[in-house]
Amino acid sequence: MTMAKRDTYTPESLLAVAVGVFNERGYDGTSMEHLSKAAGISKSSIYHHVKGKEELLRLAISRALDELFAVLDEPGATGGPAVDRLQYVTRRTVEVLMAELPYVTLLLRVRGNTGTERWAMERRREFDHRVAELLKQAAADGDLRADVDARLATRLLFGMINSVVEWYRPDRGGAVTSEEVADAVVRTAFDGLRTAR
Amino acid sequence: MTMAKRDTYTPESLLAVAVGVFNERGYDGTSMEHLSKAAGISKSSIYHHVKGKEELLRLAISRALDELFAVLDEPGATGGPAVDRLQYVTRRTVEVLMAELPYVTLLLRVRGNTGTERWAMERRREFDHRVAELLKQAAADGDLRADVDARLATRLLFGMINSVVEWYRPDRGGAVTSEEVADAVVRTAFDGLRTAR
């Protein structure tokens, strides 16, 4: 049995521990017991901070969603031609993903058994939909190629962006910067890997 | 208690059932009991076909890997400029992924607790490495842009390709064809979404 340490957690630091456990074990596979062990405090101490694991999930997912939706209200996302706004949102989404890696990873992995999970999926679809609208507008303006369906293009764009959570580890030495990755995603998605001919 | 049905499985049809369960519950979360229930035959009937769940995993992963590696030996992947070979391999990888969807999905989700899982990850890395070599050659030939690092480009290319398993469902009405998706991936990855200027 592990001795419980003194509870010096803030809501933020407890959340960081919980998100780590959720990402490692999956939300479904995480019990209050697992959270208590990982945090090194008793279950009742955790209940002092939150109502239960679903509230921790909601807080974590909210953090990711708030940051992502905030991008859509930034000046670069609201003014100018749709293609430029789409490019700006792509870049900033990659940056948010890397800055809030565990929180966005959790958001992307949520599958939907509880109300909070279904809400998270709904909000994520809403974000994707907002980006898809930008993409459609850019295509209508003639700034995106007409021979790739807008829906498919949105999926491939998010496929590329979201795949960053699979390999990016900020603690690894010689890691690429968030700016390098964002540049690479924007260049690849908008102008392609091939040398201009 | 479910009545066991008569065991009329072939190795292939039993494998298809097992892969479905692995993808739904995760390999770790699947017991022989789960497989027995899903197949509707007794555990001892399953043991008549295979040694256990790890053998089913190995057979399923082998099927995905064999199809993927076979692409690298096709004429389109072995002759001509590296950039054309890379484009060919990209297209064919998408096609294999869609044709062998549950098997490739399982391969992509494997995380590595057993020997078979570690072998699968090793073989997958080998495939990625072969494609990365093609990409490096194409970049050295001056056919790919120099301002995206080859390693990062490989990751983004696979990010886009592999994301197809997240949304492609062949049984959905009005589903896009494998050719349309492969075209969209090749166009986006090589020439970008933006209209040529």
CSV table of C-alpha atoms in Angstrom, one decimal:
chain,number,residue,atom,x,y,z
A,1,MET,CA,0.0,0.0,0.0
A,2,THR,CA,1.2,3.4,-1.0
A,3,MET,CA,1.3,6.1,1.7
A,4,ALA,CA,-0.9,9.0,0.7
A,5,LYS,CA,1.1,12.2,0.4
A,6,ARG,CA,-0.2,15.6,1.6
A,7,ASP,CA,-2.7,17.0,-0.9
A,8,THR,CA,-1.0,20.1,-2.3
A,9,TYR,CA,-2.8,19.9,-5.7
A,10,THR,CA,-4.3,22.8,-7.4
A,11,PRO,CA,-7.2,22.0,-9.9
A,12,GLU,CA,-4.6,22.5,-12.7
A,13,SER,CA,-1.9,20.2,-11.3
A,14,LEU,CA,-4.5,17.4,-10.5
A,15,LEU,CA,-5.9,17.7,-14.0
A,16,ALA,CA,-2.5,17.3,-15.5
A,17,VAL,CA,-2.0,14.0,-13.6
A,18,ALA,CA,-5.5,12.8,-14.5
A,19,VAL,CA,-5.0,13.5,-18.2
A,20,GLY,CA,-1.8,11.5,-18.2
A,21,VAL,CA,-3.6,8.5,-16.8
A,22,PHE,CA,-6.6,8.9,-19.2
A,23,ASN,CA,-4.2,9.0,-22.2
A,24,GLU,CA,-2.2,6.0,-20.9
A,25,ARG,CA,-5.1,3.7,-19.8
A,26,GLY,CA,-8.0,5.1,-21.9
A,27,TYR,CA,-10.8,7.0,-20.1
A,28,ASP,CA,-12.9,3.8,-19.8
A,29,GLY,CA,-10.1,1.9,-18.3
A,30,THR,CA,-9.3,4.5,-15.6
A,31,SER,CA,-10.8,4.1,-12.2
A,32,MET,CA,-10.7,6.6,-9.3
A,33,GLU,CA,-8.3,4.1,-7.7
A,34,HIS,CA,-5.9,4.5,-10.7
A,35,LEU,CA,-6.2,8.3,-10.3
A,36,SER,CA,-5.6,8.1,-6.6
A,37,LYS,CA,-2.5,6.0,-7.1
A,38,ALA,CA,-1.1,8.2,-9.8
A,39,ALA,CA,-1.7,11.4,-7.8
A,40,GLY,CA,-0.4,9.8,-4.6
A,41,ILE,CA,-3.4,11.1,-2.6
A,42,SER,CA,-6.5,9.4,-1.4
A,43,LYS,CA,-9.7,9.1,-3.3
A,44,SER,CA,-11.5,11.3,-0.8
A,45,SER,CA,-8.8,14.0,-1.4
A,46,ILE,CA,-9.6,13.8,-5.1
A,47,TYR,CA,-13.3,14.1,-4.3
A,48,HIS,CA,-12.4,17.2,-2.4
A,49,HIS,CA,-11.4,18.8,-5.7
A,50,VAL,CA,-13.9,17.3,-8.2
A,51,LYS,CA,-17.1,15.3,-8.3
A,52,GLY,CA,-15.4,12.4,-10.0
A,53,LYS,CA,-13.5,11.2,-13.1
A,54,GLU,CA,-16.1,12.5,-15.5
A,55,GLU,CA,-15.6,16.1,-14.2
A,56,LEU,CA,-11.9,15.7,-14.7
A,57,LEU,CA,-12.6,14.6,-18.3
A,58,ARG,CA,-14.8,17.6,-18.9
A,59,LEU,CA,-12.3,20.0,-17.5
A,60,ALA,CA,-9.5,18.5,-19.6
A,61,ILE,CA,-11.5,18.4,-22.8
A,62,SER,CA,-12.8,22.0,-22.2
A,63,ARG,CA,-9.2,23.2,-22.0
A,64,ALA,CA,-8.4,21.7,-25.4
A,65,LEU,CA,-11.7,22.9,-27.0
A,66,ASP,CA,-11.4,26.4,-25.6
A,67,GLU,CA,-7.9,26.8,-27.1
A,68,LEU,CA,-9.0,25.4,-30.4
A,69,PHE,CA,-12.2,27.5,-30.7
A,70,ALA,CA,-10.3,30.6,-29.6
A,71,VAL,CA,-8.2,30.2,-32.8
A,72,LEU,CA,-11.3,30.7,-34.9
A,73,ASP,CA,-11.9,34.2,-33.4
A,74,GLU,CA,-8.3,35.4,-33.9
A,75,PRO,CA,-7.9,38.2,-36.5
A,76,GLY,CA,-6.0,35.9,-38.9
A,77,ALA,CA,-9.0,33.6,-38.9
A,78,THR,CA,-11.7,36.2,-39.4
A,79,GLY,CA,-10.3,38.7,-41.9
A,80,GLY,CA,-9.1,38.3,-45.5
A,81,PRO,CA,-9.6,35.7,-48.2
A,82,ALA,CA,-10.9,32.3,-47.0
A,83,VAL,CA,-7.8,30.5,-48.3
A,84,ASP,CA,-5.6,32.7,-46.1
A,85,ARG,CA,-7.9,32.3,-43.1
A,86,LEU,CA,-7.8,28.5,-43.7
A,87,GLN,CA,-4.1,28.5,-43.8
A,88,TYR,CA,-3.9,30.6,-40.6
A,89,VAL,CA,-6.3,28.2,-38.8
A,90,THR,CA,-4.3,25.2,-40.0
A,91,ARG,CA,-1.1,26.7,-38.6
A,92,ARG,CA,-2.6,27.7,-35.3
A,93,THR,CA,-4.4,24.4,-34.8
A,94,VAL,CA,-1.0,22.6,-35.1
A,95,GLU,CA,0.5,25.0,-32.6
A,96,VAL,CA,-2.4,24.5,-30.1
A,97,LEU,CA,-2.1,20.8,-30.6
A,98,MET,CA,1.6,20.8,-29.7
A,99,ALA,CA,1.2,23.3,-26.8
A,100,GLU,CA,-1.7,21.4,-25.3
A,101,LEU,CA,-0.6,18.0,-26.4
A,102,PRO,CA,-2.0,15.7,-23.7
A,103,TYR,CA,-5.3,17.7,-23.6
A,104,VAL,CA,-5.8,17.6,-27.4
A,105,THR,CA,-4.7,13.9,-27.5
A,106,LEU,CA,-7.4,13.1,-25.0
A,107,LEU,CA,-10.0,15.0,-27.1
A,108,LEU,CA,-9.0,13.2,-30.2
A,109,ARG,CA,-9.2,9.7,-28.6
A,110,VAL,CA,-12.6,10.2,-26.8
A,111,ARG,CA,-15.1,7.7,-28.2
A,112,GLY,CA,-18.4,8.5,-26.6
A,113,ASN,CA,-19.9,6.3,-23.8
A,114,THR,CA,-20.8,9.0,-21.3
A,115,GLY,CA,-22.6,12.3,-21.7
A,116,THR,CA,-19.3,14.2,-21.4
A,117,GLU,CA,-17.7,12.1,-24.2
A,118,ARG,CA,-20.6,12.6,-26.5
A,119,TRP,CA,-20.5,16.4,-25.8
A,120,ALA,CA,-16.8,16.3,-26.6
A,121,MET,CA,-17.4,14.5,-29.9
A,122,GLU,CA,-20.1,17.0,-30.8
A,123,ARG,CA,-17.9,20.0,-30.1
A,124,ARG,CA,-15.1,18.5,-32.0
A,125,ARG,CA,-17.4,17.9,-35.0
A,126,GLU,CA,-18.5,21.5,-34.7
A,127,PHE,CA,-14.8,22.7,-34.9
A,128,ASP,CA,-14.2,20.4,-37.9
A,129,HIS,CA,-17.4,21.8,-39.5
A,130,ARG,CA,-16.2,25.4,-39.0
A,131,VAL,CA,-12.9,24.6,-40.7
A,132,ALA,CA,-14.8,22.7,-43.5
A,133,GLU,CA,-16.9,25.8,-44.1
A,134,LEU,CA,-13.7,27.9,-44.6
A,135,LEU,CA,-12.4,25.2,-46.9
A,136,LYS,CA,-15.6,25.3,-49.0
A,137,GLN,CA,-15.5,29.1,-49.2
A,138,ALA,CA,-11.8,29.0,-50.4
A,139,ALA,CA,-12.8,26.4,-53.0
A,140,ALA,CA,-15.7,28.5,-54.1
A,141,ASP,CA,-13.3,31.5,-54.5
A,142,GLY,CA,-11.2,29.3,-56.8
A,143,ASP,CA,-8.3,29.3,-54.5
A,144,LEU,CA,-8.4,25.6,-53.8
A,145,ARG,CA,-8.2,22.8,-56.4
A,146,ALA,CA,-11.6,21.7,-57.7
A,147,ASP,CA,-10.6,18.1,-58.2
A,148,VAL,CA,-10.5,17.2,-54.6
A,149,ASP,CA,-13.9,17.0,-52.9
A,150,ALA,CA,-14.1,19.6,-50.0
A,151,ARG,CA,-15.3,17.0,-47.5
A,152,LEU,CA,-12.4,14.6,-48.3
A,153,ALA,CA,-10.0,17.5,-48.3
A,154,THR,CA,-11.1,18.5,-44.8
A,155,ARG,CA,-10.6,15.0,-43.6
A,156,LEU,CA,-7.1,14.7,-45.1
A,157,LEU,CA,-6.1,18.1,-43.7
A,158,PHE,CA,-7.2,17.1,-40.2
A,159,GLY,CA,-5.6,13.6,-40.8
A,160,MET,CA,-2.3,15.3,-41.3
A,161,ILE,CA,-2.7,17.9,-38.4
A,162,ASN,CA,-4.0,15.3,-35.9
A,163,SER,CA,-1.4,12.7,-36.7
A,164,VAL,CA,1.1,15.0,-34.9
A,165,VAL,CA,-0.2,13.6,-31.6
A,166,GLU,CA,1.1,10.2,-32.6
A,167,TRP,CA,4.7,11.0,-32.7
A,168,TYR,CA,5.4,14.5,-31.2
A,169,ARG,CA,7.1,14.2,-27.8
A,170,PRO,CA,8.2,17.6,-26.5
A,171,ASP,CA,10.6,16.0,-24.0
A,172,ARG,CA,12.8,14.3,-26.6
A,173,GLY,CA,16.1,15.9,-27.3
A,174,GLY,CA,16.5,17.5,-30.7
A,175,ALA,CA,12.8,17.7,-31.1
A,176,VAL,CA,11.4,19.8,-33.8
A,177,THR,CA,9.8,23.1,-32.8
A,178,SER,CA,6.1,23.8,-33.0
A,179,GLU,CA,6.9,26.4,-35.7
A,180,GLU,CA,8.8,23.9,-37.9
A,181,VAL,CA,5.9,21.4,-37.7
A,182,ALA,CA,3.3,24.1,-38.4
A,183,ASP,CA,5.3,25.3,-41.4
A,184,ALA,CA,5.7,21.7,-42.7
A,185,VAL,CA,2.0,21.0,-42.4
A,186,VAL,CA,1.0,24.3,-44.1
A,187,ARG,CA,3.5,23.8,-46.9
A,188,THR,CA,2.5,20.2,-47.5
A,189,ALA,CA,-1.2,20.6,-47.3
A,190,PHE,CA,-1.4,23.8,-49.3
A,191,ASP,CA,1.4,23.6,-51.8
A,192,GLY,CA,2.3,19.9,-51.8
A,193,LEU,CA,5.6,18.1,-51.3
A,194,ARG,CA,6.5,18.2,-55.0
A,195,THR,CA,8.8,20.9,-56.3
A,196,ALA,CA,6.9,23.4,-58.3
A,197,ARG,CA,7.2,22.7,-62.0
B,1,MET,CA,-25.4,-19.0,-21.5
B,2,THR,CA,-25.2,-19.0,-25.3
B,3,MET,CA,-25.6,-22.2,-27.1
B,4,ALA,CA,-22.5,-22.9,-29.1
B,5,LYS,CA,-23.2,-23.3,-32.8
B,6,ARG,CA,-21.6,-25.9,-35.0
B,7,ASP,CA,-18.0,-24.9,-35.9
B,8,THR,CA,-18.1,-24.2,-39.6
B,9,TYR,CA,-15.2,-21.7,-39.5
B,10,THR,CA,-12.3,-21.6,-41.9
B,11,PRO,CA,-9.1,-20.0,-40.7
B,12,GLU,CA,-10.1,-16.9,-42.7
B,13,SER,CA,-13.6,-16.5,-41.4
B,14,LEU,CA,-12.5,-17.1,-37.8
B,15,LEU,CA,-9.8,-14.5,-38.3
B,16,ALA,CA,-12.3,-11.9,-39.6
B,17,VAL,CA,-14.4,-12.3,-36.4
B,18,ALA,CA,-11.3,-12.0,-34.2
B,19,VAL,CA,-10.1,-8.9,-36.0
B,20,GLY,CA,-13.4,-7.3,-35.5
B,21,VAL,CA,-13.3,-8.0,-31.8
B,22,PHE,CA,-9.7,-6.8,-31.4
B,23,ASN,CA,-10.5,-3.5,-33.1
B,24,GLU,CA,-13.6,-3.0,-31.0
B,25,ARG,CA,-12.2,-3.9,-27.6
B,26,GLY,CA,-8.5,-3.5,-28.2
B,27,TYR,CA,-6.2,-6.5,-28.3
B,28,ASP,CA,-5.3,-6.3,-24.6
B,29,GLY,CA,-9.0,-6.0,-23.6
B,30,THR,CA,-9.9,-9.1,-25.6
B,31,SER,CA,-10.1,-12.5,-23.9
B,32,MET,CA,-10.7,-16.0,-25.4
B,33,GLU,CA,-14.1,-15.7,-23.8
B,34,HIS,CA,-14.9,-12.6,-25.8
B,35,LEU,CA,-13.7,-14.3,-29.0
B,36,SER,CA,-15.7,-17.4,-28.2
B,37,LYS,CA,-18.9,-15.3,-27.7
B,38,ALA,CA,-18.4,-13.3,-30.8
B,39,ALA,CA,-17.8,-16.4,-32.9
B,40,GLY,CA,-20.6,-18.3,-31.3
B,41,ILE,CA,-18.4,-21.4,-30.8
B,42,SER,CA,-16.7,-22.8,-27.7
B,43,LYS,CA,-13.2,-21.9,-26.6
B,44,SER,CA,-12.0,-25.4,-27.3
B,45,SER,CA,-13.3,-25.1,-30.8
B,46,ILE,CA,-11.2,-22.0,-31.3
B,47,TYR,CA,-8.2,-23.8,-29.9
B,48,HIS,CA,-8.8,-26.4,-32.6
B,49,HIS,CA,-8.0,-23.7,-35.1
B,50,VAL,CA,-5.3,-21.7,-33.4
B,51,LYS,CA,-3.0,-21.8,-30.3
B,52,GLY,CA,-4.6,-18.7,-28.8
B,53,LYS,CA,-5.4,-15.1,-29.3
B,54,GLU,CA,-1.7,-14.1,-30.0
B,55,GLU,CA,-1.7,-16.4,-33.0
B,56,LEU,CA,-4.9,-14.8,-34.3
B,57,LEU,CA,-3.2,-11.4,-33.9
B,58,ARG,CA,-0.1,-12.6,-35.8
B,59,LEU,CA,-2.2,-14.0,-38.6
B,60,ALA,CA,-4.2,-10.7,-38.9
B,61,ILE,CA,-1.1,-8.5,-38.8
B,62,SER,CA,0.7,-10.7,-41.3
B,63,ARG,CA,-2.1,-10.3,-43.7
B,64,ALA,CA,-1.9,-6.5,-43.5
B,65,LEU,CA,1.9,-6.5,-43.7
B,66,ASP,CA,2.1,-8.9,-46.6
B,67,GLU,CA,-0.2,-6.8,-48.7
B,68,LEU,CA,1.7,-3.6,-47.8
B,69,PHE,CA,5.2,-5.0,-48.4
B,70,ALA,CA,4.0,-6.5,-51.7
B,71,VAL,CA,3.3,-3.0,-52.9
B,72,LEU,CA,7.1,-2.2,-52.6
B,73,ASP,CA,7.9,-5.0,-55.1
B,74,GLU,CA,5.4,-3.9,-57.7
B,75,PRO,CA,6.8,-2.5,-61.0
B,76,GLY,CA,5.5,1.0,-60.2
B,77,ALA,CA,7.5,1.0,-57.0
B,78,THR,CA,10.7,-0.3,-58.4
B,79,GLY,CA,11.3,1.4,-61.7
B,80,GLY,CA,11.5,5.1,-62.7
B,81,PRO,CA,12.3,8.3,-60.8
B,82,ALA,CA,12.0,8.1,-57.0
B,83,VAL,CA,9.3,10.7,-56.9
B,84,ASP,CA,7.1,8.6,-59.3
B,85,ARG,CA,7.8,5.5,-57.2
B,86,LEU,CA,6.9,7.4,-54.0
B,87,GLN,CA,3.6,8.6,-55.6
B,88,TYR,CA,2.8,5.1,-56.8
B,89,VAL,CA,3.5,3.6,-53.3
B,90,THR,CA,1.3,6.3,-51.7
B,91,ARG,CA,-1.6,5.5,-54.0
B,92,ARG,CA,-1.3,1.7,-53.5
B,93,THR,CA,-0.9,2.0,-49.7
B,94,VAL,CA,-4.2,3.9,-49.6
B,95,GLU,CA,-5.8,1.2,-51.7
B,96,VAL,CA,-4.4,-1.6,-49.6
B,97,LEU,CA,-5.5,0.2,-46.4
B,98,MET,CA,-9.1,0.5,-47.8
B,99,ALA,CA,-9.2,-3.1,-49.2
B,100,GLU,CA,-7.9,-4.6,-46.0
B,101,LEU,CA,-9.4,-2.0,-43.6
B,102,PRO,CA,-9.8,-4.1,-40.4
B,103,TYR,CA,-6.4,-5.7,-40.8
B,104,VAL,CA,-4.5,-2.5,-41.4
B,105,THR,CA,-6.5,-0.7,-38.6
B,106,LEU,CA,-5.4,-3.4,-36.2
B,107,LEU,CA,-1.8,-3.0,-37.4
B,108,LEU,CA,-1.9,0.7,-36.8
B,109,ARG,CA,-3.3,0.4,-33.3
B,110,VAL,CA,-1.0,-2.2,-32.0
B,111,ARG,CA,1.0,-0.8,-29.1
B,112,GLY,CA,3.5,-3.5,-28.1
B,113,ASN,CA,3.1,-5.6,-24.9
B,114,THR,CA,3.6,-9.1,-26.4
B,115,GLY,CA,6.3,-10.4,-28.7
B,116,THR,CA,3.8,-10.4,-31.6
B,117,GLU,CA,2.9,-6.8,-31.0
B,118,ARG,CA,6.6,-5.8,-30.8
B,119,TRP,CA,7.2,-7.7,-34.1
B,120,ALA,CA,4.3,-5.9,-35.7
B,121,MET,CA,5.6,-2.5,-34.7
B,122,GLU,CA,9.1,-3.4,-35.9
B,123,ARG,CA,7.8,-4.5,-39.3
B,124,ARG,CA,5.6,-1.4,-39.5
B,125,ARG,CA,8.7,0.8,-38.8
B,126,GLU,CA,10.5,-1.1,-41.5
B,127,PHE,CA,7.8,-0.3,-44.0
B,128,ASP,CA,7.8,3.4,-43.0
B,129,HIS,CA,11.6,3.3,-43.3
B,130,ARG,CA,11.4,1.9,-46.9
B,131,VAL,CA,9.0,4.7,-47.9
B,132,ALA,CA,11.2,7.3,-46.1
B,133,GLU,CA,14.2,6.2,-48.2
B,134,LEU,CA,12.2,6.7,-51.4
B,135,LEU,CA,11.2,10.2,-50.1
B,136,LYS,CA,14.8,11.0,-49.3
B,137,GLN,CA,15.9,9.9,-52.8
B,138,ALA,CA,13.2,12.0,-54.4
B,139,ALA,CA,14.3,15.0,-52.4
B,140,ALA,CA,17.9,14.4,-53.4
B,141,ASP,CA,16.8,14.3,-57.0
B,142,GLY,CA,15.3,17.8,-56.5
B,143,ASP,CA,11.8,16.6,-57.1
B,144,LEU,CA,10.5,17.3,-53.6
B,145,ARG,CA,10.7,20.7,-51.9
B,146,ALA,CA,13.8,21.2,-49.8
B,147,ASP,CA,12.1,23.3,-47.1
B,148,VAL,CA,10.3,20.4,-45.5
B,149,ASP,CA,12.5,18.0,-43.6
B,150,ALA,CA,12.3,14.4,-45.1
B,151,ARG,CA,11.6,12.8,-41.8
B,152,LEU,CA,8.8,15.2,-41.0
B,153,ALA,CA,7.4,14.9,-44.6
B,154,THR,CA,7.3,11.1,-44.2
B,155,ARG,CA,5.4,11.5,-40.9
B,156,LEU,CA,2.9,13.9,-42.4
B,157,LEU,CA,2.4,11.7,-45.5
B,158,PHE,CA,1.7,8.6,-43.4
B,159,GLY,CA,-0.5,10.8,-41.1
B,160,MET,CA,-2.7,11.6,-44.1
B,161,ILE,CA,-2.7,8.1,-45.4
B,162,ASN,CA,-3.3,6.4,-42.1
B,163,SER,CA,-6.1,8.8,-41.1
B,164,VAL,CA,-8.3,7.1,-43.6
B,165,VAL,CA,-8.9,4.3,-41.1
B,166,GLU,CA,-10.5,6.8,-38.8
B,167,TRP,CA,-13.5,7.7,-41.1
B,168,TYR,CA,-13.6,5.3,-44.1
B,169,ARG,CA,-16.5,2.8,-43.7
B,170,PRO,CA,-17.1,0.7,-46.9
B,171,ASP,CA,-20.6,-0.3,-45.9
B,172,ARG,CA,-21.9,3.3,-45.8
B,173,GLY,CA,-24.1,4.3,-48.7
B,174,GLY,CA,-22.6,6.9,-51.0
B,175,ALA,CA,-19.2,6.0,-49.8
B,176,VAL,CA,-16.3,7.3,-51.8
B,177,THR,CA,-14.4,4.8,-53.8
B,178,SER,CA,-10.9,3.7,-53.0
B,179,GLU,CA,-9.7,5.3,-56.2
B,180,GLU,CA,-11.2,8.7,-55.3
B,181,VAL,CA,-9.5,8.6,-51.9
B,182,ALA,CA,-6.2,7.5,-53.3
B,183,ASP,CA,-6.4,10.3,-56.0
B,184,ALA,CA,-7.2,12.9,-53.3
B,185,VAL,CA,-4.3,11.8,-51.0
B,186,VAL,CA,-1.8,11.8,-53.9
B,187,ARG,CA,-3.0,15.2,-55.2
B,188,THR,CA,-3.0,16.8,-51.7
B,189,ALA,CA,0.3,15.3,-50.6
B,190,PHE,CA,2.2,16.0,-53.8
B,191,ASP,CA,0.7,19.1,-55.3
B,192,GLY,CA,-1.2,20.6,-52.4
B,193,LEU,CA,-4.8,21.8,-52.0
B,194,ARG,CA,-4.1,25.3,-53.3
B,195,THR,CA,-4.8,26.2,-56.9
B,196,ALA,CA,-1.5,26.5,-58.9
B,197,ARG,CA,-0.6,30.1,-59.2
